[in-house]
Structure formats: structure tokens, C-alpha cells
Amino acid sequence: MNLRRTLLVAGLAVTVSGAAFAQAWPTRPITLVVPFAAGGPTDVVARTLGASMSKTLGQTVVIENKLGAGGTVAASYVSKATPDGYTFFIHHNGMATSTALYRKLAYNPLTDFEFVSQAVDVPMTLLARKNFPANNFQEFAAYVKANKDKINLANAGLGAVSQLCGMLLENALGVKMTAVPFQGTAPAMNALLGGQVDILCDQTTQTIPQIKAGSVKFYGVTTKNRIKALPDAPTLHEQGLKDFEVVVWHGIYAPKGTPKPVIDRMNAAVRSALKDPDVMKRMADLGAEIAPDSKLSPEGLQTWLKSEIDKWGPIIRSTGTFAD
Ligand code: MLT
């Protein structure tokens, strides 16, 4: 009998002594799996929350970057991990969009995980390399339409929000560019800064420092309304891409079978991190908004994920983009 099975069989005992188990937990470091490269936007959120949660939980939250296939390698890994309260997972919209982008997934996002909480909502920004020959969004749209065959669009793989944003942009402009996948938008940003790729749509948690430093061309934000962290930046919607909207939401999960008392304590640790003044300031500086209370319960995340699968499925299928 493998360890996971043993734990599942032992589930009854865990339930009976659930309170005692939760009180003792955690007795060793906890792993928070990040599905993209270190230094990128998802990693920044994970490390900021993890540092605060380590204080609340009295054990270090160790970040493990498990890369590949737009986040699906990490999701598959966590879905099969031992549900002992020491492995958690942070992922964004990709948890929903991958169900439409991949013909076959090695996990079911709705049934193979326990739901802990949502965390933050993050706008995206449309960027190009610094010497890209377009100085505003109108010039960008015209240049891309005229030169689509020559233009590279960086992303973090099928299932990444950079891919989702790029695909929606292509659809809105009626063009198809050459996708260049990386294992996260941290390496994609390096390629943009080095001029090896032309365009990147990425979360403000990574892009605001580059925008403020002027090291990239910046054409607008992907929210319906302007954002506090970049008040002068126009939205793509107001510049003519009517109703264009991508907001990145981040959820925290555990392998199915993780004891409920542990999920509840982890949920409390996430909520407490989101009220930590250091976390709040860093998130605000990076354009991220703390998720509303209604999304912070395990049930809130589960309901939200289901609604996102229902929302993105038809949109993605209409583009004909998928992988086996
Ligand atoms: C994405 O494009 O999904 C993310 O920005 C990837 C990342 O965190 O690197």
C-alpha cells in the first residue's frame, strides 16, 4: 500500500482526532509549489505570501518552482502528491483555461484538489521591446497588422495567462503572430529586455518595475478600468479593443484528501497574510488587489474555479487553440 493510500485509509483516524492533528500541524516546513519560473509574477505572489504565512504557521513555507507545459506539469504533480498537509499549490486562471487548451490533462482541477483560498487579483500589461517601432497603442495595432509574419509573441506556455492574453489580443486584432514559449514570464521578460522577442503581455507583479524604469514600451492595461498603481495608463478597452479584459486571479490548493482541519488553518494563514501591512503594501505597489472576502473561503475558490472553466471554455474553443 503506498503512502497516499495509507493516508487515505487512515483518513478516519485523522478525522476523529482532526482537532489534535491540526493543533500539532505543521511540525516541519510546508512546500508551496509554483508552476512557473522563479522571479516571475506568480513566484512573486507566492514568496510574498509565503514569508508572511511562515510567521503565522511557525514553519517555513518553502517555494518549489515546478516548471513546464504552462503550469500543467506542476498541477499534475500536486494532484498526485501525498495529502499530508505539507504540499500546497498556487496557480492562476490557468487552472481553468487548461481544461479547454489541453485535449487530455492528467488531473481534474475540480475533483483532484482541496480548495484553500483565493489570494490576489492582478491586472496585465501589454509590452514590447524598447526599440519596437510603435509609440502608442494605435501605432502598435497598425504595425502588428502590417508585420504579423515577422513578430514574435513571448508567453509562458499553453495554460499561462501570458498565452491567454496574447491569444485574445491576436483575436481582437485579427492576426496570428509567432508564439515563443518560455517556462515562465521571468525568462520571457529577460528575452524582451534583451530584444530577442518583440511582445509580451504580463502581470503587473512583474512588469511595473520595468514600466517605471522605462526599459520596455508599454501600451496599456488589460482591466476594464484604470488601475491605482498606474493611474495614467490607459486600458486597452478605452483605446479601442472594446471589452478586452484579462484579470489574473490566484488560488491556493492542496492534494485531494488533505485533512479539513489543515485546510482551515491554511485558509486562516492566507487570510492573515492578506491583512499583513507588508504584504498589502507590496501587493498595492505591484498593482495586485487583495481578493474580496467572498473569494477567500475554500467554497468561494471552488465556485469561482467552476465559473471560470465555464467562462473560458467556449472562448478558447472558438479560437481553435489546443494541445494534445
Ligand atoms: C503566466 O504568464 O501565466 C505567468 O506570468 C507565468 C509566470 O508566473 O511566470
PDB file of N, CA, C and O and ligand atoms in Angstrom, residues 36-37 40-43 92 156 160-163 184-186 202-203, ligand 1:
ATOM      1  N   PHE A  36       5.564  28.148 -12.316  1.00  0.00           N
ATOM      2  CA  PHE A  36       6.356  28.922 -13.287  1.00  0.00           C
ATOM      3  C   PHE A  36       7.702  29.302 -12.670  1.00  0.00           C
ATOM      4  O   PHE A  36       7.932  29.079 -11.479  1.00  0.00           O
ATOM      5  N   ALA A  37       8.551  29.938 -13.486  1.00  0.00           N
ATOM      6  CA  ALA A  37       9.936  30.214 -13.093  1.00  0.00           C
ATOM      7  C   ALA A  37      10.053  31.167 -11.909  1.00  0.00           C
ATOM      8  O   ALA A  37       9.201  32.038 -11.700  1.00  0.00           O
ATOM      9  N   GLY A  40       9.327  35.377 -11.433  1.00  0.00           N
ATOM     10  CA  GLY A  40       8.197  35.825 -12.257  1.00  0.00           C
ATOM     11  C   GLY A  40       7.011  36.231 -11.390  1.00  0.00           C
ATOM     12  O   GLY A  40       7.074  36.190 -10.157  1.00  0.00           O
ATOM     13  N   PRO A  41       5.922  36.640 -12.026  1.00  0.00           N
ATOM     14  CA  PRO A  41       4.779  37.193 -11.281  1.00  0.00           C
ATOM     15  C   PRO A  41       4.103  36.224 -10.308  1.00  0.00           C
ATOM     16  O   PRO A  41       3.748  36.622  -9.199  1.00  0.00           O
ATOM     17  N   THR A  42       3.944  34.965 -10.677  1.00  0.00           N
ATOM     18  CA  THR A  42       3.306  34.010  -9.768  1.00  0.00           C
ATOM     19  C   THR A  42       4.226  33.738  -8.584  1.00  0.00           C
ATOM     20  O   THR A  42       3.790  33.661  -7.424  1.00  0.00           O
ATOM     21  N   ASP A  43       5.504  33.632  -8.885  1.00  0.00           N
ATOM     22  CA  ASP A  43       6.525  33.408  -7.867  1.00  0.00           C
ATOM     23  C   ASP A  43       6.567  34.575  -6.867  1.00  0.00           C
ATOM     24  O   ASP A  43       6.685  34.363  -5.660  1.00  0.00           O
ATOM     25  N   HIS A  92      -3.038  30.200 -11.166  1.00  0.00           N
ATOM     26  CA  HIS A  92      -3.943  31.288 -11.535  1.00  0.00           C
ATOM     27  C   HIS A  92      -5.015  30.779 -12.497  1.00  0.00           C
ATOM     28  O   HIS A  92      -5.353  29.591 -12.501  1.00  0.00           O
ATOM     29  N   ALA A 156       4.317  32.093 -21.542  1.00  0.00           N
ATOM     30  CA  ALA A 156       4.839  31.088 -20.600  1.00  0.00           C
ATOM     31  C   ALA A 156       4.193  29.730 -20.854  1.00  0.00           C
ATOM     32  O   ALA A 156       4.051  28.921 -19.939  1.00  0.00           O
ATOM     33  N   ALA A 160      -0.686  29.392 -19.592  1.00  0.00           N
ATOM     34  CA  ALA A 160      -0.208  30.601 -18.912  1.00  0.00           C
ATOM     35  C   ALA A 160      -1.124  31.771 -19.260  1.00  0.00           C
ATOM     36  O   ALA A 160      -1.711  31.804 -20.350  1.00  0.00           O
ATOM     37  N   VAL A 161      -1.240  32.727 -18.360  1.00  0.00           N
ATOM     38  CA  VAL A 161      -2.088  33.886 -18.667  1.00  0.00           C
ATOM     39  C   VAL A 161      -1.460  34.774 -19.739  1.00  0.00           C
ATOM     40  O   VAL A 161      -2.177  35.477 -20.463  1.00  0.00           O
ATOM     41  N   SER A 162      -0.128  34.741 -19.849  1.00  0.00           N
ATOM     42  CA  SER A 162       0.525  35.499 -20.925  1.00  0.00           C
ATOM     43  C   SER A 162       0.083  34.930 -22.285  1.00  0.00           C
ATOM     44  O   SER A 162      -0.115  35.679 -23.238  1.00  0.00           O
ATOM     45  N   GLN A 163      -0.100  33.615 -22.328  1.00  0.00           N
ATOM     46  CA  GLN A 163      -0.584  32.985 -23.571  1.00  0.00           C
ATOM     47  C   GLN A 163      -2.046  33.366 -23.813  1.00  0.00           C
ATOM     48  O   GLN A 163      -2.444  33.718 -24.930  1.00  0.00           O
ATOM     49  N   GLY A 184       8.089  30.460 -17.949  1.00  0.00           N
ATOM     50  CA  GLY A 184       7.600  31.468 -17.021  1.00  0.00           C
ATOM     51  C   GLY A 184       7.832  32.802 -17.682  1.00  0.00           C
ATOM     52  O   GLY A 184       8.600  32.888 -18.655  1.00  0.00           O
ATOM     53  N   THR A 185       7.190  33.855 -17.160  1.00  0.00           N
ATOM     54  CA  THR A 185       7.434  35.141 -17.820  1.00  0.00           C
ATOM     55  C   THR A 185       8.673  35.845 -17.264  1.00  0.00           C
ATOM     56  O   THR A 185       9.040  36.897 -17.780  1.00  0.00           O
ATOM     57  N   ALA A 186       9.325  35.271 -16.244  1.00  0.00           N
ATOM     58  CA  ALA A 186      10.626  35.840 -15.831  1.00  0.00           C
ATOM     59  C   ALA A 186      11.635  35.664 -16.985  1.00  0.00           C
ATOM     60  O   ALA A 186      12.235  36.652 -17.434  1.00  0.00           O
ATOM     61  N   ASP A 202       1.932  40.631 -19.768  1.00  0.00           N
ATOM     62  CA  ASP A 202       2.336  40.021 -18.492  1.00  0.00           C
ATOM     63  C   ASP A 202       1.745  40.782 -17.305  1.00  0.00           C
ATOM     64  O   ASP A 202       1.314  41.926 -17.423  1.00  0.00           O
ATOM     65  N   GLN A 203       1.778  40.085 -16.159  1.00  0.00           N
ATOM     66  CA  GLN A 203       1.155  40.630 -14.951  1.00  0.00           C
ATOM     67  C   GLN A 203       1.949  41.796 -14.362  1.00  0.00           C
ATOM     68  O   GLN A 203       3.176  41.798 -14.390  1.00  0.00           O
TER      69      GLN A 203
HETATM   70  C1  MLT B   1       1.854  33.487 -16.894  1.00  0.00           C
HETATM   71  O1  MLT B   1       2.088  34.010 -17.973  1.00  0.00           O
HETATM   72  O2  MLT B   1       0.991  32.645 -16.715  1.00  0.00           O
HETATM   73  C2  MLT B   1       2.668  33.884 -15.709  1.00  0.00           C
HETATM   74  O3  MLT B   1       3.040  35.189 -15.808  1.00  0.00           O
HETATM   75  C3  MLT B   1       3.770  32.953 -15.613  1.00  0.00           C
HETATM   76  C4  MLT B   1       4.735  33.259 -14.532  1.00  0.00           C
HETATM   77  O4  MLT B   1       4.380  33.455 -13.355  1.00  0.00           O
HETATM   78  O5  MLT B   1       5.902  33.231 -14.865  1.00  0.00           O
END
